[in-house]
Coordinates of C-alpha atoms in Angstrom, one line a residue:
Chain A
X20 CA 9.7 14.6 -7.8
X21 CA 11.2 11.5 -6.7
X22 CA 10.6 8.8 -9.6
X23 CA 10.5 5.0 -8.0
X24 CA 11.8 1.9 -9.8
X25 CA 11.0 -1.7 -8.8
X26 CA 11.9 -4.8 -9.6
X27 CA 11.2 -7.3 -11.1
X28 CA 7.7 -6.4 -12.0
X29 CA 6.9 -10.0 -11.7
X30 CA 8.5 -13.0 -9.5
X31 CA 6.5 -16.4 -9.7
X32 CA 7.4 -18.5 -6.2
X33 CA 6.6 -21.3 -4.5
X34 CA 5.1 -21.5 -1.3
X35 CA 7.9 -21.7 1.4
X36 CA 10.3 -19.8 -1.3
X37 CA 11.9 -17.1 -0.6
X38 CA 10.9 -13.0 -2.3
X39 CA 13.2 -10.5 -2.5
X40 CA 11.9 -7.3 -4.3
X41 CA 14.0 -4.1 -5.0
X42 CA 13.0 -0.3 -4.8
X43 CA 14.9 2.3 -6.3
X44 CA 14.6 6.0 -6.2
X45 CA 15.7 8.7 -8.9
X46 CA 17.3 10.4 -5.4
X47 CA 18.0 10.2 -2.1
X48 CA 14.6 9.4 0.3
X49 CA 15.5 11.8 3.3
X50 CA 15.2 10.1 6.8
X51 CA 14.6 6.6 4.9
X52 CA 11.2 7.5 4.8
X53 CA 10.1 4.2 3.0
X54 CA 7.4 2.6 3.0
X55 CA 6.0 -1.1 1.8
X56 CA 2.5 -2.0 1.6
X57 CA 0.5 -5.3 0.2
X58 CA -2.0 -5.5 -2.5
X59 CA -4.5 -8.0 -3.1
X60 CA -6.8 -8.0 -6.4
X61 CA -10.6 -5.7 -4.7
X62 CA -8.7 -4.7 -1.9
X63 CA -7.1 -1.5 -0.4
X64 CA -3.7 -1.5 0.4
X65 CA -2.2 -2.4 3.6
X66 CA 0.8 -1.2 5.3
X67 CA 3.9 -3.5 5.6
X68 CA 7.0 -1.8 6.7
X69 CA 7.6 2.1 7.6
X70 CA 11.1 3.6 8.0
X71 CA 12.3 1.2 5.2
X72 CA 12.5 -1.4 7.8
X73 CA 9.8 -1.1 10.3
X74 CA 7.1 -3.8 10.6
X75 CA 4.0 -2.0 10.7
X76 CA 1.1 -3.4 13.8
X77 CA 0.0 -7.2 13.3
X78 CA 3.0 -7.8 10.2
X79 CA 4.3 -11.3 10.8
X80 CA 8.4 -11.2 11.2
X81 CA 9.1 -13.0 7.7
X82 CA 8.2 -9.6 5.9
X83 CA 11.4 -7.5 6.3
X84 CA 12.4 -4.3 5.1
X85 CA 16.4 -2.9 4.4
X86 CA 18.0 -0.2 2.5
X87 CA 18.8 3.4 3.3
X88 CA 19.7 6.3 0.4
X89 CA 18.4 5.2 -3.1
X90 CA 18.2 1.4 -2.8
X91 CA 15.6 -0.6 -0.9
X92 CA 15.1 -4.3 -0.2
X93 CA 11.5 -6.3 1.2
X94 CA 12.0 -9.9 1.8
X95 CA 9.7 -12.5 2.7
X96 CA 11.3 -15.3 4.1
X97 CA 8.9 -18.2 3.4
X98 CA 6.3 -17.8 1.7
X99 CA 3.2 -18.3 2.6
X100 CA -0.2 -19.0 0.6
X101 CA -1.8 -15.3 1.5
X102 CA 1.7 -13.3 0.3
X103 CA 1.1 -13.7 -3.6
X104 CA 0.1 -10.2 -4.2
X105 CA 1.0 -7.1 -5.4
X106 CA 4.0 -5.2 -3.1
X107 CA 4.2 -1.3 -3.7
X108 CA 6.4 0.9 -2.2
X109 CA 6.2 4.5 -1.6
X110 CA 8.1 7.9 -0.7
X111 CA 7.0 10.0 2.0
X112 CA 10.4 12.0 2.6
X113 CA 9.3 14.6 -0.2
X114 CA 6.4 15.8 -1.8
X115 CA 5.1 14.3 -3.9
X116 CA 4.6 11.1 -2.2
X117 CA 5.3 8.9 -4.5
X118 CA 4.3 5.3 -5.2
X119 CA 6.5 2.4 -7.3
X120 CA 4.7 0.5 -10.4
X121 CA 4.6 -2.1 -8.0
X122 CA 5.7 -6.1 -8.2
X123 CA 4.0 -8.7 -8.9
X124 CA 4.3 -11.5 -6.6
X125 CA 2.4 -15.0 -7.7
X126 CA 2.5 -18.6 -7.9
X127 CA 4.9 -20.6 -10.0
Chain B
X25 CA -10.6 0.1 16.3
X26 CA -9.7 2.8 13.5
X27 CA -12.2 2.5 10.8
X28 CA -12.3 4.8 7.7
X29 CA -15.7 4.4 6.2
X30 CA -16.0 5.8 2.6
X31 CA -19.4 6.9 0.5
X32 CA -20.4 5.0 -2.6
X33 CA -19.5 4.1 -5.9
X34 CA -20.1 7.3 -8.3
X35 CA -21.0 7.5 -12.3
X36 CA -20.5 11.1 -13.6
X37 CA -20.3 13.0 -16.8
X38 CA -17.6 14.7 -18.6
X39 CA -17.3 17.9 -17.2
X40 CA -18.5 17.3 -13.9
X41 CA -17.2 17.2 -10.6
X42 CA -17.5 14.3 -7.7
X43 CA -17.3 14.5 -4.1
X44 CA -16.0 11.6 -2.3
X45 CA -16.4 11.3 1.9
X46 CA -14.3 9.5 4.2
X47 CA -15.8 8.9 7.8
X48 CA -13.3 8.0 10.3
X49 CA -13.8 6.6 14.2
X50 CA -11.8 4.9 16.6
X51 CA -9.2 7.9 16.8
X52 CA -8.9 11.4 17.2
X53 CA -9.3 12.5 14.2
X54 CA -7.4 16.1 13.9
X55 CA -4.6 14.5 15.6
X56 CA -3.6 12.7 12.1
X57 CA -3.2 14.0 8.5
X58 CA -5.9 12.2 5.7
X59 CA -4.6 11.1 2.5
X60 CA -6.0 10.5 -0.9
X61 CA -4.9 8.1 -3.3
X62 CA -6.3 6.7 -6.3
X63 CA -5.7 3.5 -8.3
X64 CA -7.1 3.5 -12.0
X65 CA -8.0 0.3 -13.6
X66 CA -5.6 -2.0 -13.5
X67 CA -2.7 0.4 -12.6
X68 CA -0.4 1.2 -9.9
X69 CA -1.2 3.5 -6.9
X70 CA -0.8 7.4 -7.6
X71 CA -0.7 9.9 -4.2
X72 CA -3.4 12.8 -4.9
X73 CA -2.6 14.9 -1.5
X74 CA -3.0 15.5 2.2
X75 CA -5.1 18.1 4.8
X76 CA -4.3 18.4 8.3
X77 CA -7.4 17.9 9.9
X78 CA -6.4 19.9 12.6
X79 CA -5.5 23.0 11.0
X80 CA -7.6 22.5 7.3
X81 CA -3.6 22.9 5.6
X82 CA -3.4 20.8 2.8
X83 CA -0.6 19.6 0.1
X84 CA -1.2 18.3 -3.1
X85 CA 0.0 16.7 -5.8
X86 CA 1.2 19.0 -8.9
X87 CA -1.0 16.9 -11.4
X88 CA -4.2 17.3 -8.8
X89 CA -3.4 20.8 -7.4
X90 CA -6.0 23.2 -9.2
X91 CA -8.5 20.2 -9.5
X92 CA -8.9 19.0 -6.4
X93 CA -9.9 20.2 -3.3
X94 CA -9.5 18.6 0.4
X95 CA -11.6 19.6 3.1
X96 CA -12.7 18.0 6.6
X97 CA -15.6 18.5 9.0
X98 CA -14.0 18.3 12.5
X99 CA -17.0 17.9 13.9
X100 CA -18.4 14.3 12.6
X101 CA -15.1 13.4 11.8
X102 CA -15.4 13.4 8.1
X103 CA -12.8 13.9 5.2
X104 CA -13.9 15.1 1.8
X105 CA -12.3 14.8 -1.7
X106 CA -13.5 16.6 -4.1
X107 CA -12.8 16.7 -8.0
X108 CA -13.8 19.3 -10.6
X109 CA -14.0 19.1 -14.5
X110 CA -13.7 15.4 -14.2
X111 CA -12.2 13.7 -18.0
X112 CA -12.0 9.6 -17.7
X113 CA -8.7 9.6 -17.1
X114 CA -10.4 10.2 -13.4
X115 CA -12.2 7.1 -13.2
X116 CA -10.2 5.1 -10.7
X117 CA -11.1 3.6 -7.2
X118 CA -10.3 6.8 -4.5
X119 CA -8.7 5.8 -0.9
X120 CA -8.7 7.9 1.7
X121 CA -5.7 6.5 4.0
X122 CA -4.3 7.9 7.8
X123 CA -0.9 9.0 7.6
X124 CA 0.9 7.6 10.8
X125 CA 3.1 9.9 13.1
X126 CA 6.0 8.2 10.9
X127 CA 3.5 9.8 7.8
X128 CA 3.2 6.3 6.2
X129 CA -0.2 5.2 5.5
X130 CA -1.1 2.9 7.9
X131 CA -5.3 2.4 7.8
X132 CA -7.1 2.8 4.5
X133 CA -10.1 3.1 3.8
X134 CA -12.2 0.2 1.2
X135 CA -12.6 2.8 -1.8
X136 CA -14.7 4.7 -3.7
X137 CA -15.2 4.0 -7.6
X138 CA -15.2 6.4 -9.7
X139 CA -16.5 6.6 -13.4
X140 CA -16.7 9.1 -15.5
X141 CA -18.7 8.1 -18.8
X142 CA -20.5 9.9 -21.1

């Protein structure tokens, strides 16, 4: 099973700041299969970026998504009020599909 | 539009089991596999399996597999989760989620709470 680490579990941001969050995997995610989806508190998740750096339908082009191999990368350029959330990412090269702890992303 | 409509909030006992439905419209629904996820309290996101609609193959997790069983109804469109010999460590909100061509996750359904209380 593919164990995934991110970090840090908790960045506190200004609006208009920029977020970069890391995902790390105990092995190498076959075909980049990568995903990143947003969290907010009472709702389901939503999709973000696929392919590790794919902006899923309707993502606005300040979430981006990088890495290949063991280490991945989603940045949000600016900020915005709706981003502070929860950010998870998850494995879907291997089964188990499996999910980060997630990070934490709220305002300073 | 894609819609994944689940059934309702569900108190059990010890012991029992629980069947959760996911209703889908706005796509063809064999064409795309139906995962299950679940989120207990205040914890992270945990992957409980798949089932080809098309076919009725399914995959599962190794801490679900024996517990859990994933069916469909092809004909009104409808996934089904169920769970067997539930313990509270089961209480947890239950997606059902569309895995994309690229098998990410791309539309989930609201959730389905789950509590298991004597």
């Amino acid at each position: 099973e593919i164990v995934l680490t991110q970090s840090p579990g908790t960045l506190s941001l200004s609006p208009g700041e920029r977020a970069t969050l890391s995902c790390r995997a105990s092995q190498s995610v076959s075909n980049s299969y990568l995903a990143w989806y947003q969290q907010k508190p009472g709702q389901a998740p939503r999709l973000l970026i696929y392919g590790a750096s794919n902006r899923a339908t309707g993502i606005p082009d300040r979430f981006s998504g990088s890495g290949s191999g063991t280490d991945f990368t989603l940045s949000i350029s600016r900020l915005e009020p709706e981003d502070f959330a929860v950010y998870y990412c998850q494995q879907y090269g291997s089964s188990p599909f499996t999910f980060g702890p997630g990070s934490k992303v709220d305002i300073k | 539009q894609v819609q994944l409509v689940q059934s309702g909030a569900e108190v059990k006992k010890p012991g029992a089991s629980v069947k959760v439905s996911c209703k889908t419209s706005g796509y063809t629904f064999t064409a795309y596999f139906m995962n299950w996820v679940r989120q207990a309290p205040g914890q992270g996101l945990e992957w409980i399996g798949w089932i080809n609609p098309n076919s009725g193959e399914t995959s599962y997790a190794q801490r679900s597999q024996g517990r859990v069983t994933l069916t469909r109804d092809t004909s009104i469109s409808t996934a089904y989760m169920e769970v067997s010999s539930l313990t509270s460590d089961d209480t947890a909100v239950y997606y059902c989620a569309r895995g994309s061509y690229t098998w990410s996750l791309d539309y989930w359904g609201p959730g389905t709470l789950v509590t298991v209380s004597s």
